[in-house]
Coordinates of C-alpha atoms and ligand atoms in Angstrom, one line a residue:
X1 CA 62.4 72.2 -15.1
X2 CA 59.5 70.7 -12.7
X3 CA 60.9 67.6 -10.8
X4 CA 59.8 64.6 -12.4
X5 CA 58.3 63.1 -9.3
X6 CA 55.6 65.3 -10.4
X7 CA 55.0 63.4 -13.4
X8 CA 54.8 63.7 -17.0
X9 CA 54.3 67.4 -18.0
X10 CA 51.4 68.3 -19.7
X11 CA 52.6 69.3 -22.6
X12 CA 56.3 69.6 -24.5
X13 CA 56.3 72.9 -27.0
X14 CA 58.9 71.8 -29.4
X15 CA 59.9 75.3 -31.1
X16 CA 60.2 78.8 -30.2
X17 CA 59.3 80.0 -33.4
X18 CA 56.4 82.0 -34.7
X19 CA 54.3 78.6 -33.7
X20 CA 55.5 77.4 -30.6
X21 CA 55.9 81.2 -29.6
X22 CA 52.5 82.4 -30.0
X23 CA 51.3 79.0 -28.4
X24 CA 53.6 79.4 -25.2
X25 CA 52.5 83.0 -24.9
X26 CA 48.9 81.9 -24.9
X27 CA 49.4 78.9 -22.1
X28 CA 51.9 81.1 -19.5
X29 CA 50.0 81.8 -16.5
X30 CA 47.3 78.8 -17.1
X31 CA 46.7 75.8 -15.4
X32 CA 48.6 73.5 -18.2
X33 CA 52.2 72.3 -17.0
X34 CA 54.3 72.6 -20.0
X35 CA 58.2 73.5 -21.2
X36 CA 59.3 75.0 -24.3
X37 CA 62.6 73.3 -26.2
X38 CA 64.7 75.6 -28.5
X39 CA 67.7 75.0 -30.0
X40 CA 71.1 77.5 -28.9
X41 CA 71.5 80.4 -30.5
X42 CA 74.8 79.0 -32.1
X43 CA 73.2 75.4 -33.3
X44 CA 72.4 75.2 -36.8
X45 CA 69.1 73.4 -36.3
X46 CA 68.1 77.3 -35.0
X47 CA 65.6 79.2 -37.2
X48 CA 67.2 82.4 -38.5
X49 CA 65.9 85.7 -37.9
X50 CA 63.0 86.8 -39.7
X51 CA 60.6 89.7 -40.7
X52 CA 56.6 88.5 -40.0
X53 CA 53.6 90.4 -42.0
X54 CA 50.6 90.3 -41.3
X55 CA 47.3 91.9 -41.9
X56 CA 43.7 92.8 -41.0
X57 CA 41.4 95.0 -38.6
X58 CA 42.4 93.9 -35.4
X59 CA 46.3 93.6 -33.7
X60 CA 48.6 90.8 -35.0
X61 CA 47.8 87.9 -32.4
X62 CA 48.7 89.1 -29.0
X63 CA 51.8 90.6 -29.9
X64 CA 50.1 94.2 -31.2
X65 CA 52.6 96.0 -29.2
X66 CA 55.4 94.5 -30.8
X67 CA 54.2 95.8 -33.9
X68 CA 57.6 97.3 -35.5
X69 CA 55.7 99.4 -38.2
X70 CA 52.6 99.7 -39.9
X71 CA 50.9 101.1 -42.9
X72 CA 47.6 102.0 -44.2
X73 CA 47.8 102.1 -47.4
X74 CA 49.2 99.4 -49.9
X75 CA 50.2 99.6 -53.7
X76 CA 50.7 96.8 -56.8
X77 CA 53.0 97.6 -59.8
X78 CA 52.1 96.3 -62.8
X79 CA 55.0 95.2 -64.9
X80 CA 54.3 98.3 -67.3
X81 CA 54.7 100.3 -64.3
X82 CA 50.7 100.9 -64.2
X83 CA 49.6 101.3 -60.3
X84 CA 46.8 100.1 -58.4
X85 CA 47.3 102.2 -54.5
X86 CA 44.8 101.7 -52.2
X87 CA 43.6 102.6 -48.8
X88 CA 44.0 99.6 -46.3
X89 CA 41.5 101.5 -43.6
X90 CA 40.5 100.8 -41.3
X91 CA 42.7 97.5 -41.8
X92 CA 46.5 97.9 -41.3
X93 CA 49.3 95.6 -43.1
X94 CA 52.1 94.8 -40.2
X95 CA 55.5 94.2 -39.3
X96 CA 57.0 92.2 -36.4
X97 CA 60.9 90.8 -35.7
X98 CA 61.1 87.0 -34.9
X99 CA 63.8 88.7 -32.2
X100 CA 61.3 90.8 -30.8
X101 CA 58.4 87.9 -30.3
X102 CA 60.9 85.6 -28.9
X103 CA 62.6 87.8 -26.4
X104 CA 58.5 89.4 -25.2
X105 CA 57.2 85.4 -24.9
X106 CA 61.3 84.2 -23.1
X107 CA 60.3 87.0 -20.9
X108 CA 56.7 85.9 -20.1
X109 CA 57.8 82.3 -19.6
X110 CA 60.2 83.5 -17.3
X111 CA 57.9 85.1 -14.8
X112 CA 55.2 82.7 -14.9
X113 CA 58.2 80.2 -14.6
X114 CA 57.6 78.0 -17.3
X115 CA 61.4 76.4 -18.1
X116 CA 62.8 77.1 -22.5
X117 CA 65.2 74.5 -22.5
X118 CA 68.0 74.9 -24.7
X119 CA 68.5 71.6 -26.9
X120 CA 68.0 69.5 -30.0
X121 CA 65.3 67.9 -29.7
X122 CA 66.2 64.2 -32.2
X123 CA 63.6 61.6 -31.7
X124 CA 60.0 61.6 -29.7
X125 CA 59.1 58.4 -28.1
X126 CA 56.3 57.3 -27.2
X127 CA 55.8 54.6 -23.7
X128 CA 53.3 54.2 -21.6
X129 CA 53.8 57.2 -19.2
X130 CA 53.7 59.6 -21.9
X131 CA 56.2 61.0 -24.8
X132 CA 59.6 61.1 -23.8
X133 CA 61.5 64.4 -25.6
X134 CA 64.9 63.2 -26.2
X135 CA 68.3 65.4 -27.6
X136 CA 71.7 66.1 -26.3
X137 CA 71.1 67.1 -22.7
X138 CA 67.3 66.3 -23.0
X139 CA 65.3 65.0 -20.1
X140 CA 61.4 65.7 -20.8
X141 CA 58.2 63.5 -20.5
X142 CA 55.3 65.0 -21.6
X143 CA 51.4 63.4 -21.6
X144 CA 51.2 65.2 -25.2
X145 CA 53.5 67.1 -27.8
X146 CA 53.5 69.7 -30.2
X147 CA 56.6 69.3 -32.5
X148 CA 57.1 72.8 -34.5
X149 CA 60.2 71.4 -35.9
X150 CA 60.9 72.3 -40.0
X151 CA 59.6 68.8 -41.8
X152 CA 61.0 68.1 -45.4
X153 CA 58.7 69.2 -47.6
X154 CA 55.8 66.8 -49.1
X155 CA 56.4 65.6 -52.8
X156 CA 53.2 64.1 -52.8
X157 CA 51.4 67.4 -54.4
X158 CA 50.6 68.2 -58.1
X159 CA 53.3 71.4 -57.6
X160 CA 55.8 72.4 -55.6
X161 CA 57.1 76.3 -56.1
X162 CA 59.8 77.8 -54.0
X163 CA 59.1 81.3 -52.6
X164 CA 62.7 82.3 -52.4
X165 CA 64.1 86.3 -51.8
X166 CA 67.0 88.4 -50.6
X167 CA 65.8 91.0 -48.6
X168 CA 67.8 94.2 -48.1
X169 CA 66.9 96.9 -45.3
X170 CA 68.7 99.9 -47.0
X171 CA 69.3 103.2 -46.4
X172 CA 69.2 105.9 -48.9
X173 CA 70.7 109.0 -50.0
X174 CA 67.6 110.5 -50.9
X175 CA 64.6 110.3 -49.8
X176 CA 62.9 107.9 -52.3
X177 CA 60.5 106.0 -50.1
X178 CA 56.4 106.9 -49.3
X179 CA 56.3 105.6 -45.5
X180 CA 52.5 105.2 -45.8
X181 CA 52.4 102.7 -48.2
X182 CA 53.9 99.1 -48.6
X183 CA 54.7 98.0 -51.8
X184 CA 53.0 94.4 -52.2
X185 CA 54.1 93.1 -55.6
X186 CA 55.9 95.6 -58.1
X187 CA 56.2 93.5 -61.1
X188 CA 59.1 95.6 -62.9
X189 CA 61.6 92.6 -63.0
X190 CA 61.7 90.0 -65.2
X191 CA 59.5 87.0 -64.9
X192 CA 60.5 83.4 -64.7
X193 CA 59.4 80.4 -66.9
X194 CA 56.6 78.6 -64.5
X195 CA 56.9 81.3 -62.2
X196 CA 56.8 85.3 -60.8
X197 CA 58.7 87.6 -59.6
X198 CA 58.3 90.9 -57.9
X199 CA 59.7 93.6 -55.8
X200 CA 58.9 94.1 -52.3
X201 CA 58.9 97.2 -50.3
X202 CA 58.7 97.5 -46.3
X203 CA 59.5 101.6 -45.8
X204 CA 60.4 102.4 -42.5
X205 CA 61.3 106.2 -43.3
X206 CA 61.2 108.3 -46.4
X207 CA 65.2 107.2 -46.4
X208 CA 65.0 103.2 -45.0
X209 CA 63.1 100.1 -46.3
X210 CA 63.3 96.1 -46.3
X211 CA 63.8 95.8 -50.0
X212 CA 63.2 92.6 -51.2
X213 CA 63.2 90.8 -54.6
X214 CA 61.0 87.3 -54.6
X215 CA 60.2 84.6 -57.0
X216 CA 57.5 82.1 -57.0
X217 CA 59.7 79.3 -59.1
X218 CA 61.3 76.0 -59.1
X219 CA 64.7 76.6 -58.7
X220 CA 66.4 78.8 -56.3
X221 CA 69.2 81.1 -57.7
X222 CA 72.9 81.2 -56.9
X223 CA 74.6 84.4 -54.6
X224 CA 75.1 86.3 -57.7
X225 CA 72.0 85.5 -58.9
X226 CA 69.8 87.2 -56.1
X227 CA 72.7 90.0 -55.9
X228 CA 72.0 90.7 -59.6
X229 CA 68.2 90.6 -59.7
X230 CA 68.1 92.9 -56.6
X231 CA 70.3 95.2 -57.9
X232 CA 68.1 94.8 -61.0
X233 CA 65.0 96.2 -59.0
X234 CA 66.5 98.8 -57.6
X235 CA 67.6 100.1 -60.5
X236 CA 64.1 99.6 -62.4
X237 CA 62.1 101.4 -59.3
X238 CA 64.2 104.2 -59.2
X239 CA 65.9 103.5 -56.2
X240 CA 69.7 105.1 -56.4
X241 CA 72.6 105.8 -53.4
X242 CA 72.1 103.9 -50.8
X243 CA 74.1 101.8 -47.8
X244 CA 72.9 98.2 -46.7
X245 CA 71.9 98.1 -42.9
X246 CA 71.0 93.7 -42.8
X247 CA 70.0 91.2 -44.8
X248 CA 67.1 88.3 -44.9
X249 CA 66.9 85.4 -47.1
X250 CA 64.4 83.2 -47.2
X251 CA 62.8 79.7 -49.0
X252 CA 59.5 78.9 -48.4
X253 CA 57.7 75.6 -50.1
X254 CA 54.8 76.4 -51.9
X255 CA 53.1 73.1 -52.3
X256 CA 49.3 71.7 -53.0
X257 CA 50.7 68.1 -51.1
X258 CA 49.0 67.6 -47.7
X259 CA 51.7 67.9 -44.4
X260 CA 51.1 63.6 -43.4
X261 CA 50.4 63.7 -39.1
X262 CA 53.2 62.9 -37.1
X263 CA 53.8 59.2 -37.0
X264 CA 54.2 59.0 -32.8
X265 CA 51.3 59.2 -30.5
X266 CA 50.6 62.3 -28.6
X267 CA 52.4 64.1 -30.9
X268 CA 50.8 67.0 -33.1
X269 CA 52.9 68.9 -35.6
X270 CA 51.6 72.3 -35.7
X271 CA 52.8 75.6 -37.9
X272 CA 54.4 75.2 -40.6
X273 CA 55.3 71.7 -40.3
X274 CA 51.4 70.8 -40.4
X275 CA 50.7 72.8 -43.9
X276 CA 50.4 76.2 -42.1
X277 CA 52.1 77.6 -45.0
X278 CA 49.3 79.2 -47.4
X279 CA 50.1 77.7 -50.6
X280 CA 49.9 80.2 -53.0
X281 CA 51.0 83.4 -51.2
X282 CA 53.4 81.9 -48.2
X283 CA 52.1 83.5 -45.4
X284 CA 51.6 81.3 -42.8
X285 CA 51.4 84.3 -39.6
X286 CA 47.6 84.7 -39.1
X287 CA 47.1 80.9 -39.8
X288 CA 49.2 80.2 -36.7
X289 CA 47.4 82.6 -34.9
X290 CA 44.3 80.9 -35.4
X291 CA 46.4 77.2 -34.6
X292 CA 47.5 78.5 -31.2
X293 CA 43.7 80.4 -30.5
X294 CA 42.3 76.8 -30.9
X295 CA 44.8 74.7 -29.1
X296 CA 44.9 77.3 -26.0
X297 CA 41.3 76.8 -26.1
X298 CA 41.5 72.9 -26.1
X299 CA 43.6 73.0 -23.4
X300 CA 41.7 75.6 -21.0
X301 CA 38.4 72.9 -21.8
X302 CA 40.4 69.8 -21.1
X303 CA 40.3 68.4 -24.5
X304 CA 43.4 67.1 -26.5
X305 CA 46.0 70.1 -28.3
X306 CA 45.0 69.1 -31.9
X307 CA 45.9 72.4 -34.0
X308 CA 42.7 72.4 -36.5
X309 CA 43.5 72.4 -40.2
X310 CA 45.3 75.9 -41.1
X311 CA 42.9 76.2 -44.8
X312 CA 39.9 75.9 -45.6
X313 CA 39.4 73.7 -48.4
X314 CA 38.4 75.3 -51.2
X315 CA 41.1 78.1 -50.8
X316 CA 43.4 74.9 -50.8
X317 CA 42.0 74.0 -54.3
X318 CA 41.8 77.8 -55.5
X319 CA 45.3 77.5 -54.3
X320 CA 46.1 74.5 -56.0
X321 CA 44.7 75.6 -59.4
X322 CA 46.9 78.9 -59.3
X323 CA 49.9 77.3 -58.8
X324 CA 49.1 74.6 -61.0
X325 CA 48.5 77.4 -63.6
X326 CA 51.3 79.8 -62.7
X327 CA 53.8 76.8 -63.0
X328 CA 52.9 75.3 -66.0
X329 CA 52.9 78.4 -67.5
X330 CA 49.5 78.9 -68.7
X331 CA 48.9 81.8 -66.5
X332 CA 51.3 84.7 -65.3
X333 CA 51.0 85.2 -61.6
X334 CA 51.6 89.3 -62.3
X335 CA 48.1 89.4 -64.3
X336 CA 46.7 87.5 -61.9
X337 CA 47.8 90.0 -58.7
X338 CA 47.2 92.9 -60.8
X339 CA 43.7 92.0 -61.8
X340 CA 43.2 90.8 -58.7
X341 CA 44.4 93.8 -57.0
X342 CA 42.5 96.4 -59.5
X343 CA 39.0 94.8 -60.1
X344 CA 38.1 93.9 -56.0
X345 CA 38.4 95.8 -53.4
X346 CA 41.2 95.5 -51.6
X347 CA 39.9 94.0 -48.4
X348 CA 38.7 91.1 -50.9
X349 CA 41.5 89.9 -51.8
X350 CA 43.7 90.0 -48.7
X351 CA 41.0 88.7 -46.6
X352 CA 40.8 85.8 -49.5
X353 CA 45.0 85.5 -49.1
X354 CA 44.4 85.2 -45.6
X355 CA 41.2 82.5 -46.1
X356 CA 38.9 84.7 -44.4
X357 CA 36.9 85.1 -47.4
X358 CA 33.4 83.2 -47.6
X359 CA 31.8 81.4 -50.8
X360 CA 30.5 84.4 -52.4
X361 CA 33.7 86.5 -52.0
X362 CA 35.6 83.5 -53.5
X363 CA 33.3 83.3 -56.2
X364 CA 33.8 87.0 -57.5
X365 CA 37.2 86.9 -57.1
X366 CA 37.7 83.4 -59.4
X367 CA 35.3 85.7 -61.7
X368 CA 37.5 88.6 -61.9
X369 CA 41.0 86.6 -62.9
X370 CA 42.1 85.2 -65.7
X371 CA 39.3 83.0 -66.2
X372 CA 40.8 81.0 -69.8
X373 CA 44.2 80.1 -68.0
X374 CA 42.0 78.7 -65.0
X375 CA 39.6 76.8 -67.3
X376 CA 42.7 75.0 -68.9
X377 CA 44.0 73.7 -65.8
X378 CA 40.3 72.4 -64.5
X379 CA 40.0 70.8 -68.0
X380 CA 43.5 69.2 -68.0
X381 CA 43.0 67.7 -64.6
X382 CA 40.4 66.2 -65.8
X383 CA 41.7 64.5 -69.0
X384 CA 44.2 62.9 -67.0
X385 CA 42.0 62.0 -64.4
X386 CA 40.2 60.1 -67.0
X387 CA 43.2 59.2 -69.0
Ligands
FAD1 C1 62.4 84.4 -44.1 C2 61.0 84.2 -43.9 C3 60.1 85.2 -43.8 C4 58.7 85.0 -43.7 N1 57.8 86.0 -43.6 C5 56.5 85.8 -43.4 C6 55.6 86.9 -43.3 O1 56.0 88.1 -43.5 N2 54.3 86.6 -43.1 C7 53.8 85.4 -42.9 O2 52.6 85.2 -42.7 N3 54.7 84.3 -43.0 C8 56.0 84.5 -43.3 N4 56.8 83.4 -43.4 C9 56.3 82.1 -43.3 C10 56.0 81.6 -41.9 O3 55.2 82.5 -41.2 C11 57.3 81.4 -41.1 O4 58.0 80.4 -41.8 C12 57.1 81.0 -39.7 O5 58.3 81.2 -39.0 C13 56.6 79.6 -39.4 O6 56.4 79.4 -38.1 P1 56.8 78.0 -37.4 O7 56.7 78.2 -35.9 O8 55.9 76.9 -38.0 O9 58.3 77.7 -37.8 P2 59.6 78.4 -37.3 O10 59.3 79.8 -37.0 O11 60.7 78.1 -38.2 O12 59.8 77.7 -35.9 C14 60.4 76.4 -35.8 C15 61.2 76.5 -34.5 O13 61.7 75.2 -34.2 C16 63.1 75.3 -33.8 N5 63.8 74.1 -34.1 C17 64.3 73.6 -35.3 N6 64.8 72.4 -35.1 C18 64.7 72.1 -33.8 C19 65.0 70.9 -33.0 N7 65.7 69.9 -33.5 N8 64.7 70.9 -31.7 C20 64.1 72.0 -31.1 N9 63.7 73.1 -31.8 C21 64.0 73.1 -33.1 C22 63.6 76.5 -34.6 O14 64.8 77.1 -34.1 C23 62.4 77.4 -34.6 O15 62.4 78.3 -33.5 C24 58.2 83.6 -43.6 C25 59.1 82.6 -43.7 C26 60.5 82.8 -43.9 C27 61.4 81.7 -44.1

């Protein structure tokens, strides 16, 4: 930790997550003066362990060499069992492990001796000397601070969904699995009210894959509930003998409601906490990608560590019309991705789920879904608006 008789650091990284991570591995070796807090590996407030995806021509970010696997080619299921596979070149769809990020970035803090302290981190403070980072243990001032920290989610939105899954990373007795290809969405499970559900298919090996079963819905299901509708899409892909090597759960908000600015001065909520989250598909990776690019680059200029908005906003209002749609039932979300999936090419529409897309893009991909379900939810926002 630097003495404080050399005054307030530059800047507190609250987090160690996919956020705070790729921000601190960005700022090691540079002129800013900053530390890193992240909770023990036994505190509860720690984020659990987690499998990143991410996509596009170039490397994930700077951890490229982290990638864990990688595959060119990508398939949709409808839920008739109708396939749309296509080539990813020369794009690649990619894998990291939380585990693996954190331990590369501890590693580069370490030798350009930037301090991760271990703590809670409970309130931020603001005085005149800067923000003070208080917790059990906690000693930090800071001149500015990025808080990372999971906020509760905003009810302020037309719709909230929950992207919720059990993921499985299985072994099997045959071998069942096309390494080359990740399974986006495979639609053979039953669908929710006001919601989707698909399969999910990482292969590792023509014998291992993260299997995992997702909804987009309201409500999350109990143990048995997940254990039964996995076991369920095994079953309907095919998938026999098998043994299960780990296990990932996961619930991420899906949510049109804007993430408010932290209420303390000099501090910036960034990932996740700031909306990083894309509403509709709940990937937030490449978002924070672009975050950290645009706060490292503040910083090297002087200028203040605001992360920039994650979305653009008309994918935030293509985004917010989907889900409006998908959760008031008036359009199912596995026409949608199929249609989506078979009537662009594929580059299209992920560079669209990652808001890469421009105006024109956008515009022929609105033209090729479901354009009645869409129409209903433009036309019912605007009988209430004038209601
Ligand atoms: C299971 C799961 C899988 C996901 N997979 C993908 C994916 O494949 N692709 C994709 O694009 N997105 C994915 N996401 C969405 C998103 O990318 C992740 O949620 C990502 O981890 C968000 O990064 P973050 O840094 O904002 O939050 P986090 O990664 O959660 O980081 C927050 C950090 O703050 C720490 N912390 C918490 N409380 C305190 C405290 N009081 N004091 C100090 N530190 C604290 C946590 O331990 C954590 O390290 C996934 C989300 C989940 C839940």
């Amino acid at each position: 930790m630097p003495p404080p008789e050399n005054g307030p650091l530059d800047l507190a990284v609250v987090g160690l997550g996919a956020a705070g991570g790729s921000l601190a591995w960005r700022l090691a070796g540079t002129a800013t003066r900053f530390a890193v807090v992240e909770p023990p590996p036994a505190s509860s407030r720690r984020t659990q362990v987690r499998t990143w995806c991410t996509w596009g021509p170039a490397g994930p970010g700077p951890f490229g060499p982290l990638v864990a696997a990688s595959w060119s080619r990508l398939r949709v299921v409808a839920a008739d069992g109708a396939e749309v596979q296509r080539s990813l070149d020369p794009w690649r769809y990619r894998m990291l492990r939380s585990t693996d990020v954190e331990a590369a970035v501890r590693e580069r803090l370490t030798a350009a001796g930037v301090p991760v302290v271990a703590g809670v981190v409970e309130d931020l403070v603001a005085g005149p000397a800067g923000v003070a980072v208080r917790g059990e243990g906690l000693d930090l001032l800071a001149r500015r601070v990025l808080d990372t920290r999971p906020v509760p989610v905003p009810t302020t939105g037309r719709t909230l969904l929950l992207q919720h899954f059990l993921g499985r990373r299985i072994r099997t007795q045959d071998p069942v699995f096309d390494a080359g290809c990740v399974t986006l969405m495979d639609f053979r499970v039953p669908q929710p009210r006001g919601g989707v559900a698909f399969g999910y298919v990482l292969p590792t090996s023509a014998h291992e894959a993260l299997v995992e079963y997702t909804e987009f819905s309201p409500d999350l299901l109990d143990d048995a509930g997940y254990d039964d509708a996995w076991r369920e899409y095994l079953h309907r892909s095919g998938i026999g003998e098998h043994e299960v090597l780990e296990e990932e759960r996961g619930v991420i908000p899906m949510t049109d409601a804007p993430f408010p600015p932290h209420p303390v001065p000099g501090v910036f909520r960034f990932g996740a906490a700031a909306g990083a989250v894309r509403p509709s598909t709940g990937y937030a990776f490449s978002a924070v990608q672009r975050q950290a690019d645009a706060v490292a680059a503040a910083l090297a200029r002087g200028g203040e560590p605001v992360p920039p908005r994650p979305h653009g906003r008309r994918h935030l209002l293509m985004d917010s019309l989907v889900l409006e749609a998908v959760a008031r039932s008036r359009l199912a979300g596995d026409e949608l991705f199929v249609q989506l999936f078979t009537r662009n090419p594929v580059h299209r529409v992920l560079g669209f789920l990652d808001g890469s897309t421009g105006l024109a893009d956008d515009l022929r991909l609105m033209a090729s879904s479901p354009r009645g379900p869409m129409l209903r939810t433009v036309a019912g926002r605007a009988r209430r608006r004038s209601g």
